[in-house]
CSV table of C-alpha atoms in Angstrom, one decimal:
chain,number,residue,atom,x,y,z
R,1,UNK,CA,171.8,70.6,227.1
R,2,UNK,CA,172.3,69.8,223.4
R,3,UNK,CA,169.1,67.8,223.5
R,4,UNK,CA,167.1,70.6,225.0
R,5,UNK,CA,168.5,73.0,222.4
R,6,UNK,CA,167.6,70.6,219.6
R,7,UNK,CA,164.1,70.1,221.0
R,8,UNK,CA,163.5,73.9,221.2
R,9,UNK,CA,164.6,74.3,217.6
R,10,UNK,CA,162.3,71.5,216.6
R,11,UNK,CA,159.4,73.0,218.6
R,12,UNK,CA,160.1,76.4,217.1
R,13,UNK,CA,160.1,75.0,213.6
R,14,UNK,CA,156.8,73.3,214.3
R,15,UNK,CA,155.2,76.5,215.4
R,16,UNK,CA,156.5,78.3,212.3
R,17,UNK,CA,155.3,75.6,209.9
R,18,UNK,CA,152.8,76.8,207.4
R,19,UNK,CA,149.3,75.3,207.7
R,20,UNK,CA,147.4,77.3,205.2
R,21,UNK,CA,147.1,80.8,203.6
R,22,UNK,CA,144.5,83.5,203.8
R,23,UNK,CA,145.2,85.8,200.9
R,24,UNK,CA,148.9,86.7,201.2
R,25,UNK,CA,149.1,85.7,204.9
R,26,UNK,CA,150.5,82.4,205.9
R,27,UNK,CA,148.8,80.9,208.9
R,28,UNK,CA,151.1,78.9,211.3
R,29,UNK,CA,150.4,77.2,214.7
R,30,UNK,CA,152.1,80.2,216.4
R,31,UNK,CA,149.7,82.6,214.7
R,32,UNK,CA,146.7,80.5,215.7
R,33,UNK,CA,147.9,80.4,219.3
R,34,UNK,CA,148.3,84.2,219.3
R,35,UNK,CA,144.8,84.5,217.9
R,36,UNK,CA,143.3,82.1,220.4
R,37,UNK,CA,145.2,83.9,223.2
R,38,UNK,CA,143.8,87.2,222.2
R,39,UNK,CA,140.3,85.8,222.1
R,40,UNK,CA,140.6,84.3,225.6
R,41,UNK,CA,141.9,87.6,227.0
R,42,UNK,CA,139.1,89.5,225.3
R,43,UNK,CA,136.5,87.1,226.6
R,44,UNK,CA,137.9,87.3,230.2
R,45,UNK,CA,138.1,91.1,230.1
R,46,UNK,CA,134.6,91.3,228.6
R,47,UNK,CA,133.2,89.1,231.4
R,48,UNK,CA,135.0,91.2,234.1
R,49,UNK,CA,133.7,94.4,232.6
R,50,UNK,CA,130.2,93.0,232.4
R,51,UNK,CA,130.3,92.0,236.1
R,52,UNK,CA,131.7,95.5,237.0
R,53,UNK,CA,128.9,97.2,235.2
R,54,UNK,CA,126.4,94.9,236.8
R,55,UNK,CA,127.7,95.7,240.3
R,56,UNK,CA,127.7,99.4,239.5
R,57,UNK,CA,124.1,99.5,238.3
R,58,UNK,CA,122.9,97.3,241.2
R,59,UNK,CA,123.8,100.2,243.5
R,60,UNK,CA,122.0,102.8,241.2
R,61,UNK,CA,118.4,103.3,241.8
R,62,UNK,CA,117.9,105.8,238.9
R,63,UNK,CA,118.7,103.2,236.2
R,64,UNK,CA,116.4,100.4,235.4
R,65,UNK,CA,117.4,96.7,235.7
R,66,UNK,CA,116.7,96.2,232.0
R,67,UNK,CA,118.8,99.1,230.9
R,68,UNK,CA,121.7,97.9,233.1
R,69,UNK,CA,121.4,94.4,231.6
R,70,UNK,CA,121.5,95.8,228.0
R,71,UNK,CA,124.6,97.9,228.7
R,72,UNK,CA,126.3,94.9,230.2
R,73,UNK,CA,125.6,92.8,227.1
R,74,UNK,CA,126.6,95.6,224.7
R,75,UNK,CA,129.9,96.2,226.6
R,76,UNK,CA,130.8,92.5,226.7
R,77,UNK,CA,130.0,91.9,223.0
R,78,UNK,CA,131.9,95.0,222.0
R,79,UNK,CA,135.0,93.9,223.8
R,80,UNK,CA,134.8,90.4,222.3
R,81,UNK,CA,134.4,91.9,218.8
R,82,UNK,CA,137.4,94.1,219.3
R,83,UNK,CA,139.4,91.1,220.5
R,84,UNK,CA,138.5,89.3,217.3
R,85,UNK,CA,139.7,92.2,215.2
R,86,UNK,CA,142.9,92.6,217.2
R,87,UNK,CA,143.6,88.9,217.0
R,88,UNK,CA,143.3,88.9,213.2
R,89,UNK,CA,145.5,92.0,213.1
R,90,UNK,CA,148.1,90.2,215.2
R,91,UNK,CA,148.1,87.2,213.0
R,92,UNK,CA,148.9,89.5,210.1
R,93,UNK,CA,145.6,89.3,208.2
R,94,UNK,CA,144.8,92.4,206.3
R,95,UNK,CA,141.3,93.3,207.6
R,96,UNK,CA,140.6,95.4,204.5
R,97,UNK,CA,140.9,92.2,202.4
R,98,UNK,CA,138.0,90.7,204.5
R,99,UNK,CA,135.7,93.6,203.9
R,100,UNK,CA,134.4,92.3,200.5
R,101,UNK,CA,134.0,88.8,201.9
R,102,UNK,CA,132.3,90.1,205.0
R,103,UNK,CA,129.9,92.2,202.8
R,104,UNK,CA,128.9,89.1,200.8
R,105,UNK,CA,128.5,86.9,203.9
R,106,UNK,CA,126.6,89.7,205.6
R,107,UNK,CA,124.1,90.0,202.8
R,108,UNK,CA,123.6,86.2,202.7
R,109,UNK,CA,123.4,85.8,206.5
R,110,UNK,CA,121.3,89.0,206.7
R,111,UNK,CA,118.5,87.5,204.6
R,112,UNK,CA,118.6,84.3,206.7
R,113,UNK,CA,118.8,86.0,210.1
R,114,UNK,CA,116.7,89.0,209.3
R,115,UNK,CA,114.0,88.0,211.8
R,116,UNK,CA,116.5,87.2,214.5
R,117,UNK,CA,118.3,90.5,214.1
R,118,UNK,CA,115.0,92.3,214.1
R,119,UNK,CA,114.1,90.6,217.4
R,120,UNK,CA,117.5,91.4,218.9
R,121,UNK,CA,117.2,95.1,218.1
R,122,UNK,CA,113.7,95.1,219.4
R,123,UNK,CA,114.9,93.4,222.6
R,124,UNK,CA,117.5,96.1,223.2
R,125,UNK,CA,114.7,98.7,222.6
R,126,UNK,CA,112.5,97.0,225.2
R,127,UNK,CA,115.4,96.7,227.8
R,128,UNK,CA,116.5,100.3,227.4
R,129,UNK,CA,113.2,102.2,226.9
R,130,UNK,CA,111.1,99.8,229.0
R,131,UNK,CA,107.7,100.4,227.5
R,132,UNK,CA,107.0,96.9,228.9
R,133,UNK,CA,108.6,95.6,232.1
R,134,UNK,CA,108.7,92.4,233.9
R,135,UNK,CA,105.5,92.0,236.0
R,136,UNK,CA,103.4,94.2,233.7
R,137,UNK,CA,99.9,93.0,232.7
R,138,UNK,CA,99.5,93.4,229.0
R,139,UNK,CA,97.2,92.8,226.1
R,140,UNK,CA,98.7,92.0,222.7
R,141,UNK,CA,96.0,90.8,220.3
R,142,UNK,CA,94.6,87.6,221.7
R,143,UNK,CA,97.5,87.3,224.2
R,144,UNK,CA,96.6,88.6,227.7
R,145,UNK,CA,98.9,88.0,230.7
R,146,UNK,CA,101.8,89.0,232.9
R,147,UNK,CA,105.3,89.7,231.5
R,148,UNK,CA,107.5,87.0,233.1
R,149,UNK,CA,110.8,87.5,231.3
R,150,UNK,CA,112.3,89.7,228.6
R,151,UNK,CA,115.3,88.4,226.7
R,152,UNK,CA,117.1,89.8,223.6
R,153,UNK,CA,115.1,87.6,221.3
R,154,UNK,CA,111.6,87.1,222.8
R,155,UNK,CA,109.4,87.9,225.8
R,156,UNK,CA,107.6,85.3,227.9
R,157,UNK,CA,104.0,86.1,228.9
R,158,UNK,CA,102.1,84.0,231.5
R,159,UNK,CA,98.4,84.0,231.0
R,160,UNK,CA,95.7,83.7,233.7
R,161,UNK,CA,95.7,80.0,233.1
R,162,UNK,CA,99.5,79.8,233.8
R,163,UNK,CA,100.3,79.1,230.2
R,164,UNK,CA,103.6,80.5,229.0
R,165,UNK,CA,103.4,82.3,225.6
R,166,UNK,CA,106.6,83.2,223.8
R,167,UNK,CA,106.2,86.6,222.0
R,168,UNK,CA,108.8,87.8,219.5
R,169,UNK,CA,110.2,91.1,220.6
R,170,UNK,CA,109.5,92.8,217.3
R,171,UNK,CA,105.7,92.2,217.9
R,172,UNK,CA,105.9,94.2,221.2
R,173,UNK,CA,107.8,97.1,219.5
R,174,UNK,CA,105.9,97.3,216.2
R,175,UNK,CA,102.5,96.1,217.4
R,176,UNK,CA,99.8,97.8,219.5
R,177,UNK,CA,100.3,96.8,223.1
R,178,UNK,CA,97.8,97.6,225.9
R,179,UNK,CA,99.9,97.9,229.1
R,180,UNK,CA,97.4,97.8,231.9
R,181,UNK,CA,100.1,98.3,234.5
R,182,UNK,CA,101.3,101.7,233.3
R,183,UNK,CA,101.3,104.5,234.4
R,184,UNK,CA,99.9,102.6,237.4
R,185,UNK,CA,97.9,99.4,238.1
R,186,UNK,CA,94.6,101.3,238.6
R,187,UNK,CA,92.1,99.8,236.2
R,188,UNK,CA,88.5,100.7,235.4
R,189,UNK,CA,86.0,97.9,235.2
R,190,UNK,CA,82.6,98.4,233.5
R,191,UNK,CA,79.7,96.1,234.2
R,192,UNK,CA,76.7,96.5,231.8
R,193,UNK,CA,73.3,96.0,233.5
R,194,UNK,CA,69.9,96.0,231.9
R,195,UNK,CA,66.6,96.6,233.9
R,196,UNK,CA,63.0,96.4,232.8
R,197,UNK,CA,61.2,99.5,231.5
R,198,UNK,CA,59.3,101.1,234.3
R,199,UNK,CA,61.9,100.4,237.0
R,200,UNK,CA,62.8,103.0,239.5
R,201,UNK,CA,66.1,104.4,238.1
R,202,UNK,CA,67.1,106.0,241.4
R,203,UNK,CA,66.7,102.7,243.2
R,204,UNK,CA,68.7,101.0,240.5
R,205,UNK,CA,71.5,103.5,240.9
R,206,UNK,CA,71.5,103.3,244.7
R,207,UNK,CA,71.5,99.5,244.5
R,208,UNK,CA,74.4,99.3,242.1
R,209,UNK,CA,76.5,101.7,244.2
R,210,UNK,CA,75.7,99.8,247.4
R,211,UNK,CA,76.8,96.5,245.7
R,212,UNK,CA,80.1,98.1,244.6
R,213,UNK,CA,80.9,99.7,248.0
R,214,UNK,CA,80.2,96.3,249.7
R,215,UNK,CA,83.1,94.7,247.8
R,216,UNK,CA,86.4,95.2,249.7
R,217,UNK,CA,88.4,94.9,246.5
R,218,UNK,CA,86.8,98.0,244.9
R,219,UNK,CA,88.6,101.3,245.3
R,220,UNK,CA,86.6,104.0,247.1
R,221,UNK,CA,88.7,106.7,245.4
R,222,UNK,CA,87.6,107.2,242.7
R,223,UNK,CA,84.2,106.3,243.9
R,224,UNK,CA,82.0,103.8,242.1
R,225,UNK,CA,79.8,105.4,239.4
R,226,UNK,CA,76.6,104.4,237.7
R,227,UNK,CA,75.8,105.6,234.2
R,228,UNK,CA,72.4,105.5,232.4
R,229,UNK,CA,73.8,104.7,229.0
R,230,UNK,CA,70.9,104.0,226.7
R,231,UNK,CA,67.2,103.1,226.1
R,232,UNK,CA,67.6,99.6,224.8
R,233,UNK,CA,65.1,97.6,222.7
R,234,UNK,CA,64.0,95.5,225.8
R,235,UNK,CA,65.7,97.2,228.7
R,236,UNK,CA,67.0,100.4,230.3
R,237,UNK,CA,70.8,100.1,229.9
R,238,UNK,CA,73.0,101.0,232.9
R,239,UNK,CA,76.7,100.6,233.4
R,240,UNK,CA,78.4,100.2,236.8
R,241,UNK,CA,82.0,101.7,236.7
R,242,UNK,CA,84.4,100.8,239.4
R,243,UNK,CA,88.2,101.0,239.9
R,244,UNK,CA,90.5,98.1,240.7
R,245,UNK,CA,93.9,98.0,242.2
R,246,UNK,CA,95.1,95.3,239.8
R,247,UNK,CA,93.7,94.5,236.4
R,248,UNK,CA,94.8,90.8,236.9
R,249,UNK,CA,91.8,90.4,239.3
R,250,UNK,CA,89.2,91.7,236.8
R,251,UNK,CA,87.5,88.3,235.9
R,252,UNK,CA,87.0,87.2,239.5
R,253,UNK,CA,85.8,90.6,240.7
R,254,UNK,CA,83.5,91.1,237.8
R,255,UNK,CA,82.0,87.7,238.6
R,256,UNK,CA,81.5,88.6,242.2
R,257,UNK,CA,79.8,91.9,241.3
R,258,UNK,CA,77.4,90.1,238.9
R,259,UNK,CA,76.4,87.6,241.6
R,260,UNK,CA,75.9,90.5,244.1
R,261,UNK,CA,73.9,92.5,241.6
R,262,UNK,CA,71.6,89.6,240.9
R,263,UNK,CA,71.0,89.0,244.6
R,264,UNK,CA,70.4,92.7,245.3
R,265,UNK,CA,68.0,93.1,242.4
R,266,UNK,CA,66.0,90.2,243.6
R,267,UNK,CA,65.8,91.7,247.1
R,268,UNK,CA,64.7,95.0,245.7
R,269,UNK,CA,62.3,93.5,243.1
R,270,UNK,CA,64.2,95.0,240.2
R,271,UNK,CA,63.7,92.9,237.1
R,272,UNK,CA,66.4,92.1,234.6
R,273,UNK,CA,64.4,91.6,231.4
R,274,UNK,CA,65.0,89.3,228.5
R,275,UNK,CA,64.5,90.3,224.8
R,276,UNK,CA,60.9,90.4,223.8
R,277,UNK,CA,59.3,90.5,220.4
R,278,UNK,CA,55.7,91.1,219.4
R,279,UNK,CA,54.6,88.9,216.6
R,280,UNK,CA,51.5,89.8,214.6
R,281,UNK,CA,49.9,87.1,212.6
R,282,UNK,CA,47.8,88.2,209.6
R,283,UNK,CA,44.9,86.1,208.6
R,284,UNK,CA,44.7,85.4,204.9
R,285,UNK,CA,41.9,87.4,203.3
């Protein structure tokens, strides 16, 4: 029994042994254990709260998946941050003494991580407001493709060639984004067509409409439309306007329509002209 008592006293003395000091606070092994224990409890509670929020929003149909995910992350990080503060308070560290140090570090880190912080804030904006969602077909500068994944830092876009492009979130928030999937996926495709002067314009119109209606991937409501847009230098300029169900199919459907237009024009003897120039040669006097 005496040995146990002696061991407990020795163990207690070890826990109370000073390791280092932060300001006027002496840090001991016991205070470190208390701090680590507080962090572990905060991490576990944060994870449980995140899972509970996730289950709650899974059953809700009026809240988007992105907004639910953002709230999960915010709740978890808030609990962990609170755990850090409580742990420091339990250790006996005066939090007000860390304010000046935190301000200095914050300025230094802020300059270094300014871009990262900007992307994180933009990521939360995307997840909550959802101007761009997973599965949307977007155009951002030279980047054209389907939104595959949105994280807090960046968004992954898959192009038609199945190439993944990582776009920083701030570019989606501050830049001009053409979202071709919102408010719906209906997309207007325009095919410019030039015919020779002297062509029967009514026949041209009927032929183009017939070509559009023969394509099963063209919407019939709104109906295909043919516009006589201009008297060009070498041709009468027409435009075939059709509606698609999905903008991702635009290149293939446009190609199919051009093949069909060429075939139909040949059958109806409608000529597609090429640029012509009259050259007058003057003889030297």
